[in-house]
Amino acid sequence: MNPNHRLLHRPSAKPMSKTIPDNIQELKTNGLKATIPRIKVLQLFQQSEQRHLSAEDLFKLLLSNGSEIGLATVYRVLLQLEQAGLLERHHFEGGRSVFELNEGQHHDHLVCIKCGRVEEFYDEDIERRQKTVAEGRGFQLQAHELALYGICAKPECQAR
């Protein structure tokens, strides 16, 4: 495998979970009050094996955990956490937004058009090429998103 290619998606590994006091401090640092819905949503992102979650995914997880947080509140909390820089929003094909924790590391995405599975990757060659293309056309690159769409080749693809 090329050392410039790093797959970031680790389906068997759970993200490191922060404690409730850590989450409270993180919310306060970003100008938000530490409300129960905000803390619960942050915890779900930190504990879920699935890194990219829609509002509906979160709502279902909250319901299954016995929470009585409504869907409208979930949407509102997601927007607030995105505006505070704690979450990133992605608009993949299919028209639905998904969110992930903003961990400060840039990466790109591979998206299965059959089952919707998202895998993260980083490739230095692609990053360098994008910068070269932008500069060659008179742009100073500020940010970018790259999503590649295909069909899972893995047997565990839900669409197979």
Coordinates of C-alpha atoms in Angstrom, one line a residue:
M1 CA 0.0 0.0 0.0
N2 CA 1.3 3.5 -0.9
P3 CA 2.3 5.3 2.3
N4 CA 0.6 8.4 1.0
H5 CA -2.8 6.7 1.2
R6 CA -4.3 6.4 4.7
L7 CA -7.7 4.9 5.3
L8 CA -9.2 6.6 8.3
H9 CA -12.4 4.5 8.7
R10 CA -12.0 1.9 11.4
P11 CA -15.3 0.1 11.6
S12 CA -14.3 -2.1 14.5
A13 CA -12.8 0.7 16.6
K14 CA -14.9 3.0 18.6
P15 CA -13.9 6.7 18.7
M16 CA -12.3 7.8 21.9
S17 CA -15.1 8.8 24.3
K18 CA -14.9 12.0 26.3
T19 CA -16.4 12.3 29.7
I20 CA -19.4 14.4 30.4
P21 CA -17.3 17.1 32.2
D22 CA -15.1 17.2 29.0
N23 CA -18.1 17.7 26.8
I24 CA -19.5 20.4 29.1
Q25 CA -16.2 22.2 28.9
E26 CA -16.0 21.8 25.2
L27 CA -19.5 23.2 24.8
K28 CA -18.7 26.2 27.0
T29 CA -15.4 26.8 25.2
N30 CA -17.4 27.1 22.0
G31 CA -19.9 29.5 23.4
L32 CA -22.8 27.0 24.1
K33 CA -24.6 26.2 27.2
A34 CA -24.2 22.6 28.3
T35 CA -27.8 21.4 27.8
I36 CA -28.8 17.7 28.0
P37 CA -29.7 17.4 24.3
R38 CA -26.3 18.9 23.3
I39 CA -24.4 16.6 25.7
K40 CA -26.3 13.5 24.5
V41 CA -25.8 14.3 20.8
L42 CA -22.0 14.8 21.4
Q43 CA -21.8 11.6 23.3
L44 CA -23.6 9.7 20.5
F45 CA -21.0 10.9 18.0
Q46 CA -18.2 10.0 20.3
Q47 CA -19.5 6.5 21.1
S48 CA -21.0 5.4 17.8
E49 CA -19.0 3.1 15.5
Q50 CA -20.7 4.9 12.6
R51 CA -18.8 8.3 12.2
H52 CA -21.3 9.9 9.7
L53 CA -24.8 10.3 11.2
S54 CA -27.9 12.1 9.9
A55 CA -30.5 13.8 12.1
E56 CA -32.7 10.8 11.6
D57 CA -29.9 8.4 12.6
L58 CA -29.3 10.4 15.8
F59 CA -33.0 10.6 16.6
K60 CA -33.4 6.7 16.3
L61 CA -30.3 6.2 18.5
L62 CA -31.7 8.6 21.1
L63 CA -35.0 6.8 21.1
S64 CA -33.3 3.4 21.4
N65 CA -31.4 4.8 24.5
G66 CA -34.7 5.9 26.1
S67 CA -34.2 9.6 25.4
E68 CA -37.2 11.8 24.8
I69 CA -35.5 14.4 22.7
G70 CA -37.6 15.3 19.6
L71 CA -36.5 15.3 16.0
A72 CA -36.8 19.2 15.8
T73 CA -34.5 19.5 18.8
V74 CA -32.0 17.1 17.1
Y75 CA -32.0 19.3 14.0
R76 CA -31.5 22.4 16.1
V77 CA -28.7 20.9 18.2
L78 CA -26.9 19.7 15.0
L79 CA -27.0 23.2 13.5
Q80 CA -25.7 24.7 16.8
L81 CA -22.9 22.2 17.1
E82 CA -22.0 22.8 13.4
Q83 CA -22.0 26.6 13.8
A84 CA -19.8 26.2 16.9
G85 CA -17.3 24.1 14.9
L86 CA -17.8 20.9 16.8
L87 CA -19.4 19.1 13.9
E88 CA -18.9 19.1 10.2
R89 CA -21.8 18.7 7.7
H90 CA -21.5 16.8 4.5
H91 CA -24.0 16.7 1.6
F92 CA -23.4 13.4 -0.1
E93 CA -25.5 12.2 -3.1
G94 CA -29.0 11.2 -2.2
G95 CA -29.9 14.6 -0.8
R96 CA -29.5 14.0 2.9
S97 CA -27.0 15.7 5.2
V98 CA -24.7 13.7 7.5
F99 CA -22.6 15.0 10.3
E100 CA -19.3 14.0 11.8
L101 CA -17.2 15.2 14.7
N102 CA -14.8 17.9 13.7
E103 CA -11.5 16.4 14.8
G104 CA -9.3 18.9 13.0
Q105 CA -7.9 16.6 10.5
H106 CA -8.8 17.0 6.8
H107 CA -9.9 13.8 5.0
D108 CA -11.9 12.9 1.9
H109 CA -14.7 10.4 1.5
L110 CA -15.7 7.2 -0.5
V111 CA -19.4 6.7 -0.6
C112 CA -21.3 3.6 -1.6
I113 CA -24.2 4.6 -3.9
K114 CA -26.1 1.4 -3.0
C115 CA -25.9 1.2 0.8
G116 CA -24.7 4.7 1.7
R117 CA -21.6 3.4 3.6
V118 CA -19.0 6.2 4.0
E119 CA -15.3 5.5 4.3
E120 CA -12.7 8.2 5.0
F121 CA -9.3 8.5 3.4
Y122 CA -6.4 10.8 3.0
D123 CA -4.1 10.9 0.1
E124 CA -1.1 13.3 -0.1
D125 CA -0.9 13.0 -3.9
I126 CA -4.5 14.0 -4.3
E127 CA -4.2 16.9 -1.9
R128 CA -1.1 18.2 -3.6
R129 CA -2.7 17.9 -7.1
Q130 CA -5.8 19.8 -6.0
K131 CA -3.7 22.7 -4.7
T132 CA -1.7 22.7 -8.0
V133 CA -4.9 22.8 -10.1
A134 CA -6.3 25.6 -8.0
E135 CA -3.1 27.7 -8.2
G136 CA -2.7 27.0 -11.9
R137 CA -6.2 28.6 -12.4
G138 CA -5.5 31.6 -10.3
F139 CA -7.1 30.4 -7.0
Q140 CA -5.7 30.3 -3.6
L141 CA -7.3 27.2 -2.1
Q142 CA -9.1 27.9 1.2
A143 CA -11.0 24.7 1.7
H144 CA -12.3 21.7 -0.3
E145 CA -14.3 18.5 -0.1
L146 CA -13.8 15.5 -2.2
A147 CA -16.3 12.6 -2.3
L148 CA -15.9 9.7 -4.6
Y149 CA -19.0 7.6 -5.4
G150 CA -19.0 3.9 -6.2
I151 CA -20.3 0.5 -5.1
C152 CA -18.8 -1.3 -2.2
A153 CA -16.6 -4.2 -3.2
K154 CA -16.8 -5.6 0.3
P155 CA -19.0 -8.6 1.0
E156 CA -20.5 -6.9 4.0
C157 CA -22.0 -4.1 1.8
Q158 CA -25.7 -4.0 2.8
A159 CA -26.7 -3.7 -0.8
R160 CA -25.2 -7.1 -1.9

